[in-house]
PDB file of C-alpha atoms in Angstrom:
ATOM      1  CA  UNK A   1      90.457  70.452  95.128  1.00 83.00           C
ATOM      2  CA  UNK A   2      93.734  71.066  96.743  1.00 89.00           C
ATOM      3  CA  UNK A   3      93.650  74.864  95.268  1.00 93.00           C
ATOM      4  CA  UNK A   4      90.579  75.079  97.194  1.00 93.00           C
ATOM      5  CA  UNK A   5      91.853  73.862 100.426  1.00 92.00           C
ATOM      6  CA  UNK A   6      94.603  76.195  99.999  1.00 93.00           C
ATOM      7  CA  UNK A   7      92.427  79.366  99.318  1.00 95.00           C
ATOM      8  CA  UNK A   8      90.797  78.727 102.320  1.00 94.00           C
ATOM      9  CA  UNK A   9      93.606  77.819 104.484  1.00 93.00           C
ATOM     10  CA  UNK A  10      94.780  81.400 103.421  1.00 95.00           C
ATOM     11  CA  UNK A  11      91.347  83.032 103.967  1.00 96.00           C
ATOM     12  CA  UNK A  12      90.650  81.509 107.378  1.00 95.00           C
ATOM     13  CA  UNK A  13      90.648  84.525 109.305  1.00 96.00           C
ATOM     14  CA  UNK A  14      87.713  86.422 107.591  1.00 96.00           C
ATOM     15  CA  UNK A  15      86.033  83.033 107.086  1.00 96.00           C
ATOM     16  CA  UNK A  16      85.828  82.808 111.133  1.00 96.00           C
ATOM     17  CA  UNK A  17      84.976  85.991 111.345  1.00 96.00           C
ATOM     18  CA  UNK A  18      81.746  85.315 109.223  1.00 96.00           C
ATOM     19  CA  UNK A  19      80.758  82.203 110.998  1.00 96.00           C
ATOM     20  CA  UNK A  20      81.450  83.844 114.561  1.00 96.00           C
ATOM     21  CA  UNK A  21      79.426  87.132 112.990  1.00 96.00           C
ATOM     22  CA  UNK A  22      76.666  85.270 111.186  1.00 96.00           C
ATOM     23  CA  UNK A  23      75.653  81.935 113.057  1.00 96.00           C
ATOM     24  CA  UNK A  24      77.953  81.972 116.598  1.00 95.00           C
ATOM     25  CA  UNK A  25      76.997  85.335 117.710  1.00 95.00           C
ATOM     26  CA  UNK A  26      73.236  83.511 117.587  1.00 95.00           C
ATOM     27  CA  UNK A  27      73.818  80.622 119.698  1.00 94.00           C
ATOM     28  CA  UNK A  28      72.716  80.322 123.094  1.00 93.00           C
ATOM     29  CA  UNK A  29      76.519  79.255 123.765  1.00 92.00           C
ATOM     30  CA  UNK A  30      77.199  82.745 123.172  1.00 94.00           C
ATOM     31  CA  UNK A  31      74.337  84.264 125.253  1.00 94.00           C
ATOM     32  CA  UNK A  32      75.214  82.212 127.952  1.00 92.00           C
ATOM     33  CA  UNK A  33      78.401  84.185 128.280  1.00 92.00           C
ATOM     34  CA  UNK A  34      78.736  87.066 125.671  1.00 93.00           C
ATOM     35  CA  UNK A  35      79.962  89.068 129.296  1.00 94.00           C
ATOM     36  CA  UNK A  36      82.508  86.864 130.041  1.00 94.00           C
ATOM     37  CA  UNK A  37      86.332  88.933 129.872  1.00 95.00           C
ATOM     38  CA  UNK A  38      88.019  87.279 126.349  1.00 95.00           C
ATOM     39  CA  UNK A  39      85.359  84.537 125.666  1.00 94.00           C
ATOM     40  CA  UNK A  40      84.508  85.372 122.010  1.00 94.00           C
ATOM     41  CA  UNK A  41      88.509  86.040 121.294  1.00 95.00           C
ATOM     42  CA  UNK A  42      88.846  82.336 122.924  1.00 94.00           C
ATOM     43  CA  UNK A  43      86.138  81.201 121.006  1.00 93.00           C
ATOM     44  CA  UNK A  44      88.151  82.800 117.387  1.00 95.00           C
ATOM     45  CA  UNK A  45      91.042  81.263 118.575  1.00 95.00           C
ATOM     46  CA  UNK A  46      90.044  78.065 118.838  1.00 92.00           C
ATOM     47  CA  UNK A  47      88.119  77.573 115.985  1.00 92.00           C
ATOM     48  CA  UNK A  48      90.876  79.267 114.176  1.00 93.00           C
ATOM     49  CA  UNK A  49      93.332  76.418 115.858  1.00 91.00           C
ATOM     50  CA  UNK A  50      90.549  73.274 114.777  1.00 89.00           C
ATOM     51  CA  UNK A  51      90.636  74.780 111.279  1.00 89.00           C
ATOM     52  CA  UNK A  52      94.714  74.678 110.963  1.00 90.00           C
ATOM     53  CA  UNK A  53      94.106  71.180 112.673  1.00 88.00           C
ATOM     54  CA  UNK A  54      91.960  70.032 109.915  1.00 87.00           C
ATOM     55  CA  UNK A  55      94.345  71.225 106.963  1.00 88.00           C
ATOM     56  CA  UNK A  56      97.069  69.398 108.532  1.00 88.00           C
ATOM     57  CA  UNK A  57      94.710  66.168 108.510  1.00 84.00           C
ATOM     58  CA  UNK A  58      93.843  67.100 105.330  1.00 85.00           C
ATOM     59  CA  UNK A  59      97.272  67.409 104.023  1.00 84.00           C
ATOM     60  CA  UNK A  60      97.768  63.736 105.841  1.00 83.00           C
ATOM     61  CA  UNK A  61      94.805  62.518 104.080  1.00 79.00           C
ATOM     62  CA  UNK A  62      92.711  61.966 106.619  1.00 79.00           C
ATOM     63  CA  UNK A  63      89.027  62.873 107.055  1.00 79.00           C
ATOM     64  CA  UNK A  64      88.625  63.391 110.183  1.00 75.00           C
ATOM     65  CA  UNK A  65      89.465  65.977 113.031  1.00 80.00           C
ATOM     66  CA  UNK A  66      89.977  63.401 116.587  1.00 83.00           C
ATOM     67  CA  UNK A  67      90.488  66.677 118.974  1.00 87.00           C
ATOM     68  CA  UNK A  68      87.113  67.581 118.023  1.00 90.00           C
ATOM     69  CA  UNK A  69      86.414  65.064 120.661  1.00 92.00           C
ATOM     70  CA  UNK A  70      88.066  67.063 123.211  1.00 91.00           C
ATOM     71  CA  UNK A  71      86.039  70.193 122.044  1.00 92.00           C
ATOM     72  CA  UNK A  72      82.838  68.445 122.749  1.00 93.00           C
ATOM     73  CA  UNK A  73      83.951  67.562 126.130  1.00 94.00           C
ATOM     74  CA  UNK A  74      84.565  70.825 127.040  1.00 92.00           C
ATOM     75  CA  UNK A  75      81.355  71.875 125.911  1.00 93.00           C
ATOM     76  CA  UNK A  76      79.769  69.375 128.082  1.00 93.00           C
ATOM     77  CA  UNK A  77      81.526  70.324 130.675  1.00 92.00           C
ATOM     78  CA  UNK A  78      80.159  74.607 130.496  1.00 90.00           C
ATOM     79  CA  UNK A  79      76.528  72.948 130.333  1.00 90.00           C
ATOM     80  CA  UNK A  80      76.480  73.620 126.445  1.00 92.00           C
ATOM     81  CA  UNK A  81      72.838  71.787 125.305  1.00 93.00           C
ATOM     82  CA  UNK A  82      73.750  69.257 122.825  1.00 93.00           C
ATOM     83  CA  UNK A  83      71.157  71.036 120.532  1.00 94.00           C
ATOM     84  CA  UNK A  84      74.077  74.013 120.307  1.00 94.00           C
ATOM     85  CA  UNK A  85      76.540  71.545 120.228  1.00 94.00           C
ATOM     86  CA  UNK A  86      74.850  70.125 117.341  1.00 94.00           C
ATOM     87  CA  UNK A  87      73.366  73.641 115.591  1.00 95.00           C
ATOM     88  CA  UNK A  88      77.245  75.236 116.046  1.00 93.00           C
ATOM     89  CA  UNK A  89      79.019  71.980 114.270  1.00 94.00           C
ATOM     90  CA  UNK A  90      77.426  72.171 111.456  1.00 95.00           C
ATOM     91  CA  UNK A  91      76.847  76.211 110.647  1.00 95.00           C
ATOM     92  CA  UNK A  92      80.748  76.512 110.822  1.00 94.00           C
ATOM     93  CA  UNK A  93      80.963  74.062 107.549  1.00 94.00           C
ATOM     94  CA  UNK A  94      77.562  76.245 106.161  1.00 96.00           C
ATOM     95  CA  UNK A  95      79.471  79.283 106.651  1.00 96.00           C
ATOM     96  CA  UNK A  96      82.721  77.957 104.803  1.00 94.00           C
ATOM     97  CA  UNK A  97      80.707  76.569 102.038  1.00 95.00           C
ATOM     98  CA  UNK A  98      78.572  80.520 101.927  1.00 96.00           C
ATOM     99  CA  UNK A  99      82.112  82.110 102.285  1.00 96.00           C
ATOM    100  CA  UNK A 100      83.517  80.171  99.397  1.00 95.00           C
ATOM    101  CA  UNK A 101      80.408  80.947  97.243  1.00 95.00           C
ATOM    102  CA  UNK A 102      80.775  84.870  98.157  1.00 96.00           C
ATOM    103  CA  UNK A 103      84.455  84.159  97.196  1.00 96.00           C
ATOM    104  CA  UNK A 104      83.523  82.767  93.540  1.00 96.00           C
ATOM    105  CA  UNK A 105      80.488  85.212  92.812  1.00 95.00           C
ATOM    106  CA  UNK A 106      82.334  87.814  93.411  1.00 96.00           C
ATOM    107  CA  UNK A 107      85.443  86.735  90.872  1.00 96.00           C
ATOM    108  CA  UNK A 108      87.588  86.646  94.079  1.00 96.00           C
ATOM    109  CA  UNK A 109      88.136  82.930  93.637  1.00 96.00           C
ATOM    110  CA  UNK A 110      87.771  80.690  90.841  1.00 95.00           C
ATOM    111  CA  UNK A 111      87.551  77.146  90.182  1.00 95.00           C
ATOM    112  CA  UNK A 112      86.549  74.456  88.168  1.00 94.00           C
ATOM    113  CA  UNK A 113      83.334  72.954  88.861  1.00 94.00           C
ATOM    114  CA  UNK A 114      84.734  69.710  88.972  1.00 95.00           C
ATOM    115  CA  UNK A 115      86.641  70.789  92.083  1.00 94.00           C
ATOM    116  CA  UNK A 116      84.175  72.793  93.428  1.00 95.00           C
ATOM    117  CA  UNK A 117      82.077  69.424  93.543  1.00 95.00           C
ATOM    118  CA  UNK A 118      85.344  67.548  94.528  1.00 93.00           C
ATOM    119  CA  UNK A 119      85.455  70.220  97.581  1.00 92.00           C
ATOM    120  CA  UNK A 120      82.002  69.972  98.325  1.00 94.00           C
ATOM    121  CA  UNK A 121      81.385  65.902  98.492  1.00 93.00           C
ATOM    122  CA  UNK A 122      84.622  65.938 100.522  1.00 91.00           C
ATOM    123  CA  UNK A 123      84.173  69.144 102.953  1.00 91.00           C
ATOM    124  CA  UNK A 124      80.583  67.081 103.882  1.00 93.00           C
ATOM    125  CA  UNK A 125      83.237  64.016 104.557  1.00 91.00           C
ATOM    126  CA  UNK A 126      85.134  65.796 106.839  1.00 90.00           C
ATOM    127  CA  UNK A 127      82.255  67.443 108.743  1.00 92.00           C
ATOM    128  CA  UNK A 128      80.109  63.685 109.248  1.00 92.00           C
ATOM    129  CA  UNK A 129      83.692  62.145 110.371  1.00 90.00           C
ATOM    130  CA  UNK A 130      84.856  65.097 112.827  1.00 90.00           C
ATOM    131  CA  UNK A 131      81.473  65.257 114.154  1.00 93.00           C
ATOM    132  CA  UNK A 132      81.208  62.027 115.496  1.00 93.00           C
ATOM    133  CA  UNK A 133      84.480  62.864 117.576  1.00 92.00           C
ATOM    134  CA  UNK A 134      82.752  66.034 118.907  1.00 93.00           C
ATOM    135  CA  UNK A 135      79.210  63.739 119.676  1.00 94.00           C
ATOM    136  CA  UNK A 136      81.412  60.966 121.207  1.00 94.00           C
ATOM    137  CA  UNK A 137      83.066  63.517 123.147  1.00 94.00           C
ATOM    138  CA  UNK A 138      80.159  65.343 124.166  1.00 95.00           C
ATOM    139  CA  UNK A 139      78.120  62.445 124.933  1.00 93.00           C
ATOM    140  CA  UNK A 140      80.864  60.891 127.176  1.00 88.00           C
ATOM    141  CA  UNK A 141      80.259  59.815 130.920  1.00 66.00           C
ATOM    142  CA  UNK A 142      82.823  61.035 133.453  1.00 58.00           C
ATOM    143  CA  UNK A 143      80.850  59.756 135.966  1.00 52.00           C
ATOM    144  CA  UNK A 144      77.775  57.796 137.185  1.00 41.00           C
ATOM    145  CA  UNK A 145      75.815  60.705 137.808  1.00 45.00           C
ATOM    146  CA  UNK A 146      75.844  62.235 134.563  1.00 41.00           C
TER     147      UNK A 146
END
């Protein structure tokens, strides 16, 4: 599994790229403020920071991203509907898991199927752990009126 981590770690920039050109470009997030100066090369660099966040856990052991609970603040706080919250959590981990697939059908990538299935049972792990942080987050009251 860790040569899989590793492959993507190195391949994180077009794997962003797909989820930002596939799913994120889709979201009513992205509607919402497609005009805005620098908003979808803040929106690359951030997910391109939570990734590098996540190997580091990963490398730790852990199974879980914590700042994802800032992330889902923030969200809350530019009106994001929880429904895009929600929708845009998970099709970043469908696009890695379509990117890797593209990677191995096209002989750019190979591995065992053992650690395919390794990567797999654990990527699903990391995205039910992280996204509680993100819900929590989200779902937080700063105040009464909320």
């Amino acid at each position: 599994m860790k040569q899989i981590i590793n492959y993507l770690e190195s391949h994180i920039e077009p794997l962003i790229d797909y989820w930002l050109s596939t799913y994120y470009v889709k979201s009513d997030e992205y509607e919402l403020r497609k005009n805005v100066d620098g908003f979808l090369d803040a929106q690359r660099k951030e997910t391109l920071a939570l990734f590098l966040t996540a190997f580091e856990n990963i490398r730790k052991g852990s199974c879980a991203v914590p700042v994802f609970e800032e992330i889902g603040e923030d969200r809350r706080d530019m009106n994001t509907s929880f429904k895009d919250v929600y929708t845009n959590y998970h099709a970043v981990y469908t696009a890695a898991i379509e990117f890797m697939d593209v990677q191995i059908q096209t002989g750019k990538a190979d591995f065992s199927l053992e650690d395919y299935s390794k990567f797999i049972l654990f990527f699903r792990k990391l995205e039910l752990n992280s996204g509680r942080h993100l819900f929590e987050g989200f779902l937080k009251r700063q105040d009464s009126s909320y």
